[in-house]
mmCIF file of C-alpha atoms and ligand atoms in Angstrom:
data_model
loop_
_atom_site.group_PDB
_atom_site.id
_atom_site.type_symbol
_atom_site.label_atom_id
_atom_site.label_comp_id
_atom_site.label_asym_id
_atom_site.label_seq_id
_atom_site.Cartn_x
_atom_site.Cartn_y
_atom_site.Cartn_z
ATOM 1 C CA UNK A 1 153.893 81.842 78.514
ATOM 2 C CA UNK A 2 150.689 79.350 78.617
ATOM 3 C CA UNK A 3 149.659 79.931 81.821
ATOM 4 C CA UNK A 4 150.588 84.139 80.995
ATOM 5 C CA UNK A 5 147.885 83.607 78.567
ATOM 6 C CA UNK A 6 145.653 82.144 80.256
ATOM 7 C CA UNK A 7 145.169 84.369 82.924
ATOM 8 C CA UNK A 8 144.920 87.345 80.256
ATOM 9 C CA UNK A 9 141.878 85.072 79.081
ATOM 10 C CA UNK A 10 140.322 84.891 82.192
ATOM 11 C CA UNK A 11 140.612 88.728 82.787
ATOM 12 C CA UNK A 12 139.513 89.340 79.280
ATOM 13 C CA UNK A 13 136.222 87.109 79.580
ATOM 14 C CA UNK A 14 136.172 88.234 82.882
ATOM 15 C CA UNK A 15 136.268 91.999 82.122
ATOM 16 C CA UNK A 16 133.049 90.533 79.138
ATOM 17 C CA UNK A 17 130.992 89.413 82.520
ATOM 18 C CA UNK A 18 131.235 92.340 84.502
ATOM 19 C CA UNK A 19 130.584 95.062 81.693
ATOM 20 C CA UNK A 20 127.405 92.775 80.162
ATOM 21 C CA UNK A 21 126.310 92.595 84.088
ATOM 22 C CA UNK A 22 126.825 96.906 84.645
ATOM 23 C CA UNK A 23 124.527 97.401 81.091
ATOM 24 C CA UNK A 24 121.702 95.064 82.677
ATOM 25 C CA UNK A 25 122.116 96.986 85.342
ATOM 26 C CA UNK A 26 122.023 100.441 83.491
ATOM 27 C CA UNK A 27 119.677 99.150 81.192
ATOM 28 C CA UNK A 28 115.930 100.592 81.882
ATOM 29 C CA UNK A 29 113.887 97.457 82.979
ATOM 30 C CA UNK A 30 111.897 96.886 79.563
ATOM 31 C CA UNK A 31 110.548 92.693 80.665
ATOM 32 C CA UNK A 32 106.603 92.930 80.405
ATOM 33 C CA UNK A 33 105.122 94.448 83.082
ATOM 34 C CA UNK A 34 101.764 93.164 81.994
ATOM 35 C CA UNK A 35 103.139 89.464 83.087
ATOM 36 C CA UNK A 36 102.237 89.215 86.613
ATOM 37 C CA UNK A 37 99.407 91.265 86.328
ATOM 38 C CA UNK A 38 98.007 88.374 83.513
ATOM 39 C CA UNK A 39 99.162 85.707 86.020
ATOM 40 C CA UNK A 40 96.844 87.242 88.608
ATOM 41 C CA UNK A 41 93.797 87.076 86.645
ATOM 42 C CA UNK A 42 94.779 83.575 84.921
ATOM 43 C CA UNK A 43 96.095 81.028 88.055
ATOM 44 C CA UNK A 44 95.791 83.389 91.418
ATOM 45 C CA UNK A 45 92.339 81.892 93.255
ATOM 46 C CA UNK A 46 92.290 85.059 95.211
ATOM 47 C CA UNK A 47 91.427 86.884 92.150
ATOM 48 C CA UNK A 48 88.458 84.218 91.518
ATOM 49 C CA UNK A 49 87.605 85.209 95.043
ATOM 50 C CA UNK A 50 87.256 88.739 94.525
ATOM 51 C CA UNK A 51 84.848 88.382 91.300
ATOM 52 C CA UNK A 52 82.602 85.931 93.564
ATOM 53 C CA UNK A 53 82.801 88.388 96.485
ATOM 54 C CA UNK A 54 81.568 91.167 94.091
ATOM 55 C CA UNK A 55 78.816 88.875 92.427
ATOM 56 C CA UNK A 56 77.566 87.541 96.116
ATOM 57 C CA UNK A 57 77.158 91.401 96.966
ATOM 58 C CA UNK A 58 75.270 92.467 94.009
ATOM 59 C CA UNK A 59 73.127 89.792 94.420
ATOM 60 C CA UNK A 60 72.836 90.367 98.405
ATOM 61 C CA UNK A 61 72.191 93.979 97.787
ATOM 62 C CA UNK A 62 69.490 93.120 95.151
ATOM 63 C CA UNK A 63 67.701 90.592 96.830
ATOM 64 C CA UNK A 64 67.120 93.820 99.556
ATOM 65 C CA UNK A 65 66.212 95.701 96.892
ATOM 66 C CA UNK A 66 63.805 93.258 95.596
ATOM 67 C CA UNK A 67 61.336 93.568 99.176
ATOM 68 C CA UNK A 68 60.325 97.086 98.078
ATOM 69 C CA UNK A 69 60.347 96.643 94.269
ATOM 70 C CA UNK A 70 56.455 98.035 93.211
ATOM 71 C CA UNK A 71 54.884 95.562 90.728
ATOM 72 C CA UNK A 72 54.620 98.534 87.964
ATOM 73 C CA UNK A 73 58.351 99.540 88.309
ATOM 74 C CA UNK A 74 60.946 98.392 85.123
ATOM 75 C CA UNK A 75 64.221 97.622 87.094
ATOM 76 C CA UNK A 76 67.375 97.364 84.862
ATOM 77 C CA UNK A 77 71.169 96.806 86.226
ATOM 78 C CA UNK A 78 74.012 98.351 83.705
ATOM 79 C CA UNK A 79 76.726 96.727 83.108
ATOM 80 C CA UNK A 80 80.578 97.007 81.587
ATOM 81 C CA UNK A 81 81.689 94.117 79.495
ATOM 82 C CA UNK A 82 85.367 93.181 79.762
ATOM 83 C CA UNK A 83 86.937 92.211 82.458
ATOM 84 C CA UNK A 84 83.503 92.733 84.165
ATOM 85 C CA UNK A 85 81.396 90.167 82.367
ATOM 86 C CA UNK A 86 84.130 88.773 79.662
ATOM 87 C CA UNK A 87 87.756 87.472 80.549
ATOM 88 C CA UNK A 88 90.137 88.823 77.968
ATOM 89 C CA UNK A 89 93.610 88.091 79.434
ATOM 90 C CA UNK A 90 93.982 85.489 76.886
ATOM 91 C CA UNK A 91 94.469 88.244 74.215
ATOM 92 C CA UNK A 92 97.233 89.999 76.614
ATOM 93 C CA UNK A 93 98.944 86.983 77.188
ATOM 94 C CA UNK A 94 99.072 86.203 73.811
ATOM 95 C CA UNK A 95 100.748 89.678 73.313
ATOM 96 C CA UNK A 96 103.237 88.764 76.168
ATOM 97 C CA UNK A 97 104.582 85.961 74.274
ATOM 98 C CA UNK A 98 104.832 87.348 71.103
ATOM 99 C CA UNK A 99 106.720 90.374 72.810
ATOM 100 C CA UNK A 100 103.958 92.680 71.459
ATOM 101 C CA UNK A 101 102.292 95.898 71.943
ATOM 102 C CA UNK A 102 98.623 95.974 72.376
ATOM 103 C CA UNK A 103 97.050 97.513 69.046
ATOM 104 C CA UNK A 104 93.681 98.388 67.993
ATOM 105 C CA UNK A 105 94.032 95.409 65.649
ATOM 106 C CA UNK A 106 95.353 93.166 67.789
ATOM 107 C CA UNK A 107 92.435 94.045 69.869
ATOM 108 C CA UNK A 108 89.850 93.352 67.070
ATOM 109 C CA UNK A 109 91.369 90.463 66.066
ATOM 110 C CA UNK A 110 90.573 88.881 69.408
ATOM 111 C CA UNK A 111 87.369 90.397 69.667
ATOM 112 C CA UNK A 112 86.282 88.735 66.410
ATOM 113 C CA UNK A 113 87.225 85.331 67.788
ATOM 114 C CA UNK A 114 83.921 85.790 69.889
ATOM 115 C CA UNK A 115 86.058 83.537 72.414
ATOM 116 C CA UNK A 116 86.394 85.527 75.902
ATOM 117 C CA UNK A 117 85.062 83.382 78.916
ATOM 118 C CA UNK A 118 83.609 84.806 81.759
ATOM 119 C CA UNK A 119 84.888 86.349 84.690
ATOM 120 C CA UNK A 120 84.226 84.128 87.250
ATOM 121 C CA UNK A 121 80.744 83.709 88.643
ATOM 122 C CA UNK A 122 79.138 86.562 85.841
ATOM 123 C CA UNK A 123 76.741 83.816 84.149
ATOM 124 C CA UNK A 124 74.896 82.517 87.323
ATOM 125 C CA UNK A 125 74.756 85.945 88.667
ATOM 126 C CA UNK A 126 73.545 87.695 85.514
ATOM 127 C CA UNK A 127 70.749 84.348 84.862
ATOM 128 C CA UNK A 128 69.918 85.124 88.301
ATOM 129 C CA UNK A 129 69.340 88.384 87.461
ATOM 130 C CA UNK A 130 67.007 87.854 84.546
ATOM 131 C CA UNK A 131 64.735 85.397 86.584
ATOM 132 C CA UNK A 132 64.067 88.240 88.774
ATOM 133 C CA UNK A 133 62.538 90.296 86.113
ATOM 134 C CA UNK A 134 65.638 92.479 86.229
ATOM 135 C CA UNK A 135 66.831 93.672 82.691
ATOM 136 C CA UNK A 136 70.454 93.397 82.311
ATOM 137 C CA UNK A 137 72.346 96.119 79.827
ATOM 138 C CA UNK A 138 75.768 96.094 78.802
ATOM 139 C CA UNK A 139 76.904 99.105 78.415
ATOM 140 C CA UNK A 140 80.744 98.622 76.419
ATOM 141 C CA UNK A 141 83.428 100.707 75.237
ATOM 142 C CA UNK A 142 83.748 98.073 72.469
ATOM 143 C CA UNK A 143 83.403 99.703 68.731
ATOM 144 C CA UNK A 144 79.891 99.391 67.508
ATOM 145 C CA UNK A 145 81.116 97.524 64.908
ATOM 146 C CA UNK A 146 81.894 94.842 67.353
ATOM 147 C CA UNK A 147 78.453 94.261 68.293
ATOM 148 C CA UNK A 148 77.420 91.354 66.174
ATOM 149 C CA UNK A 149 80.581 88.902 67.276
ATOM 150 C CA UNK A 150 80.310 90.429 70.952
ATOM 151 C CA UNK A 151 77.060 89.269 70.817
ATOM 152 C CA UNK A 152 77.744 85.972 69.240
ATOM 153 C CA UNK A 153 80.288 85.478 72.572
ATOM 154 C CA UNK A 154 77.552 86.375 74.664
ATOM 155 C CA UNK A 155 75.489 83.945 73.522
ATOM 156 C CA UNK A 156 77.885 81.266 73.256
ATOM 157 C CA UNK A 157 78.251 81.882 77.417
ATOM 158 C CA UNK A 158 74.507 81.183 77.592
ATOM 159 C CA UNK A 159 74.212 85.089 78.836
ATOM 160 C CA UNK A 160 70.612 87.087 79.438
ATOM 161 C CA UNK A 161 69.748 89.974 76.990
ATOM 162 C CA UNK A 162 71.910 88.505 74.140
ATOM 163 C CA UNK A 163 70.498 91.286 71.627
ATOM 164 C CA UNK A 164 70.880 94.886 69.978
ATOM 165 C CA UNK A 165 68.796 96.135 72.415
ATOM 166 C CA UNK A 166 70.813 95.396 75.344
ATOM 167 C CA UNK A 167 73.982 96.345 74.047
ATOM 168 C CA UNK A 168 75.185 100.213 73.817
ATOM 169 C CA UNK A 169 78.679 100.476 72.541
ATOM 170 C CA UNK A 170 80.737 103.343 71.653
ATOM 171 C CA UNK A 171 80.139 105.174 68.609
ATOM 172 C CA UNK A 172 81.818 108.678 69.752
ATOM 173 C CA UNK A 173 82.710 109.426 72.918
ATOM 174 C CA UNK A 174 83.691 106.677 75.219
ATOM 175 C CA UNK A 175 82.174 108.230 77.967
ATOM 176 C CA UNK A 176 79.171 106.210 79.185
ATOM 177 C CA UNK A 177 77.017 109.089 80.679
ATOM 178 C CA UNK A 178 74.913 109.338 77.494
ATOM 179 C CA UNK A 179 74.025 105.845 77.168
ATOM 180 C CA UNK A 180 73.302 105.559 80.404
ATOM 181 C CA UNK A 181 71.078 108.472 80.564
ATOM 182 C CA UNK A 182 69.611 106.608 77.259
ATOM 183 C CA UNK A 183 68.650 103.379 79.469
ATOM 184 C CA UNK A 184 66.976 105.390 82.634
ATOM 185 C CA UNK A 185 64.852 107.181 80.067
ATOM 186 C CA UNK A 186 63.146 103.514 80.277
ATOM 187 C CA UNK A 187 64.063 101.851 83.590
ATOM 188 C CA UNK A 188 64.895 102.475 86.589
ATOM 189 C CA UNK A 189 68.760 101.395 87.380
ATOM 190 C CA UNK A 190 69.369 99.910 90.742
ATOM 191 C CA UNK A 191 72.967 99.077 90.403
ATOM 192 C CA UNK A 192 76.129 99.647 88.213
ATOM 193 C CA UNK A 193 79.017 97.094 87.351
ATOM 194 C CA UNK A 194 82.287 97.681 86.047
ATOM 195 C CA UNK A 195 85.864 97.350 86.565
ATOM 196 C CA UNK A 196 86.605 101.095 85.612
ATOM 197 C CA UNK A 197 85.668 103.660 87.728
ATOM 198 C CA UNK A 198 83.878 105.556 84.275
ATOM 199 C CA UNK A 199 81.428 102.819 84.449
ATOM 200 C CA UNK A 200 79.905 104.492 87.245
ATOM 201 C CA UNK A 201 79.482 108.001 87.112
ATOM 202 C CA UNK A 202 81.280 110.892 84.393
ATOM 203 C CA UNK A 203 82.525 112.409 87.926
ATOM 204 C CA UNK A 204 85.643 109.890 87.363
ATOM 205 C CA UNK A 205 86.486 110.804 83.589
ATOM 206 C CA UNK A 206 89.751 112.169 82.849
ATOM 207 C CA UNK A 207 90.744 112.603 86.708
ATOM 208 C CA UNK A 208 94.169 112.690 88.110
ATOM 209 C CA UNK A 209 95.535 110.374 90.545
ATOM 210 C CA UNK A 210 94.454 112.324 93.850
ATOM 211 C CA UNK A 211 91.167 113.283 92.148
ATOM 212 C CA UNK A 212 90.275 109.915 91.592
ATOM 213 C CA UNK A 213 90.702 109.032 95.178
ATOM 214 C CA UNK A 214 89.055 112.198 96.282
ATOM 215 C CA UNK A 215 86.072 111.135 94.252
ATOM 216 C CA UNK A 216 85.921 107.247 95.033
ATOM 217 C CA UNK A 217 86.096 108.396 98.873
ATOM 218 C CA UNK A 218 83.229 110.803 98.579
ATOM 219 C CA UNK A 219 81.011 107.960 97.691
ATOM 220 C CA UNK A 220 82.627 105.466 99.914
ATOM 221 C CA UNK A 221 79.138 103.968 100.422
ATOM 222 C CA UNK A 222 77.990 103.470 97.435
ATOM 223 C CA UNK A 223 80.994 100.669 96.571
ATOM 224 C CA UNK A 224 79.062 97.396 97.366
ATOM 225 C CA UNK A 225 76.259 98.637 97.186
ATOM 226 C CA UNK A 226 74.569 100.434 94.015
ATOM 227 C CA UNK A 227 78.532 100.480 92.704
ATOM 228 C CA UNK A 228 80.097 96.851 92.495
ATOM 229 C CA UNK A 229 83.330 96.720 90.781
ATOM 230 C CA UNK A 230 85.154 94.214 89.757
ATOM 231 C CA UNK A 231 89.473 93.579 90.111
ATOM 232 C CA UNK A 232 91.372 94.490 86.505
ATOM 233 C CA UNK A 233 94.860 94.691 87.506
ATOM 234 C CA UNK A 234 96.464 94.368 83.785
ATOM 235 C CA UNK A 235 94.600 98.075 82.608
ATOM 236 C CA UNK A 236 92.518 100.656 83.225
ATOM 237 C CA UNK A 237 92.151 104.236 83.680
ATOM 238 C CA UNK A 238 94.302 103.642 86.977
ATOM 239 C CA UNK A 239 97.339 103.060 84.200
ATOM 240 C CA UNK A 240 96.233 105.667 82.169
ATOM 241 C CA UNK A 241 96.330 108.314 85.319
ATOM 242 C CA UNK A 242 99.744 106.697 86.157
ATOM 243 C CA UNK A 243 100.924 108.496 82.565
ATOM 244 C CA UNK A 244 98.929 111.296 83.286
ATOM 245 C CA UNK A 245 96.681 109.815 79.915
ATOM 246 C CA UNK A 246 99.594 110.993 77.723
ATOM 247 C CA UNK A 247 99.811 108.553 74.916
ATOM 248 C CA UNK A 248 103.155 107.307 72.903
ATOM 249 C CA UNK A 249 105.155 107.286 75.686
ATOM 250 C CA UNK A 250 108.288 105.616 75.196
ATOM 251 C CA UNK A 251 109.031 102.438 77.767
ATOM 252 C CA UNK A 252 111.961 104.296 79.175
ATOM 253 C CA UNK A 253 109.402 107.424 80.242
ATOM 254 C CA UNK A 254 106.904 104.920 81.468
ATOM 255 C CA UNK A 255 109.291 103.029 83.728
ATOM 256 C CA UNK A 256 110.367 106.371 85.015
ATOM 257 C CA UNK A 257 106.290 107.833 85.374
ATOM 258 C CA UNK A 258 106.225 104.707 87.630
ATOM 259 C CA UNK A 259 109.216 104.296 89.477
ATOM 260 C CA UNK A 260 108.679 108.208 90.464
ATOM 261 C CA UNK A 261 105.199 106.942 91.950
ATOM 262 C CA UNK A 262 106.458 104.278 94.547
ATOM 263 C CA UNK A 263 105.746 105.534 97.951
ATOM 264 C CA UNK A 264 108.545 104.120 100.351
ATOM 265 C CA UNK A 265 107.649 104.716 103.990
ATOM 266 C CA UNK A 266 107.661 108.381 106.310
ATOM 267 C CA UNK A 267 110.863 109.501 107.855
ATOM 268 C CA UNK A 268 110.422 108.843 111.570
ATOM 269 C CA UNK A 269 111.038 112.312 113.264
HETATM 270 MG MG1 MG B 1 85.868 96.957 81.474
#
């Protein structure tokens, strides 16, 4: 009878295993997909790579530049804030770890910290830039009412054009044509910096997937040259195309908007 018992227990707990194994499987895959992306930015070296690769070739490309400049000209660069200039994977991770959702307060409660660093190599290049008698503006997506304490995190990094001059964020539209438009009323721009294809040009706003590689390839040359973008792998309008820029999605839909994505390889005929 005791050892009848005893293998019922083992097929019971058994039968416990199997069925709690079959719902993981089942289950859609809800762990953070922002977790390795984070990682990338915070420990991989290849990502600090990549920023100094993109600083070294707007200052490269400058320095050319430079050997024709005309004494009379204004020369201004424009330039994207986060995760072009400022390091905000801190304010993801923290979001990772509490299991949360990024929120439009969550994001302003970071933002008020005034505690982003810089992504890696920004300060020299953008000092750099200064001593050349290059005006630098930062053209953000940020609320305006994030100006002063954006401002105070600027300065705290020691960064050129620290003021309310220099610093166009959105009051309306977050398209950046306008403001841009705004600065070459005054200067003449000789080179663009983001990590979002809209901080280039409006051609990119709102595109689908294949139109925003159709675009990107059409000017191919530009990249590295007037265009020098920097690596965001946690967001972007890349993840907003992936969702088609439908908002409230549910995880479940998300997983599935991704999973139907994956390109596995050709059939060989
Ligand atoms: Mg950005």
């Amino acid at each position: 009878m005791k050892r009848y018992m005893r293998r019922l227990l083992i097929a019971v707990l058994t039968g416990i295993t199997l069925s709690a194994t079959a719902q993981n499987i089942t289950k859609p895959d809800l762990a953070p997909v922002k977790e390795l992306p984070v990682l990338f930015h915070q420990t991989a070296a290849e990502y600090r790579a990549l920023c100094y690769q993109a600083f070294n070739t707007a200052k490269l490309q400058l320095e050319l530049q430079l050997k024709k400049k005309k004494r009379k000209e204004k020369w201004a660069i424009v330039t994207d804030l986060d995760e072009t200039i400022l390091d905000n994977s801190y304010s993801e991770a923290k979001l990772i770890k509490e299991g949360k959702e990024y929120t439009g307060a969550s994001w302003k409660q970071w933002v008020n910290l005034a505690a982003a660093t810089e992504v890696p190599g920004a300060s020299d290049f953008l000092r750099w830039v200064k001593a050349q008698g290059i005006s630098i503006f930062y053209i953000s997506n940020r609320d305006t009412s994030d100006v002063v304490r954006t401002i105070d995190n600027l300065k705290g990094l020691k960064l050129p054009d620290a003021d309310t001059a220099h610093t166009l964020f959105k009051s309306s539209t977050s398209s950046k044509e306008e403001r841009r438009k705004k600065v070459m009323q005054n200067y003449q721009v000789v080179m663009l910096l983001g990590d979002n294809l809209t901080d280039f040009t409006a051609f990119f706003e709102e595109k689908d997937l294949a139109q925003r590689a159709a675009e990107t390839d059409k000017v191919r040359t530009s990249w590295g040259q007037k265009f020098i973008m920097l690596p965001n792998a946690i967001y972007g309008d890349w993840e907003n195309a992936i969702y088609n820029y439908q908002r409230g999605l549910t995880p479940e839909q998300k997983e599935a908007k991704r999973k139907s994505l994956l390109k596995e390889p050709p059939t060989v005929q």
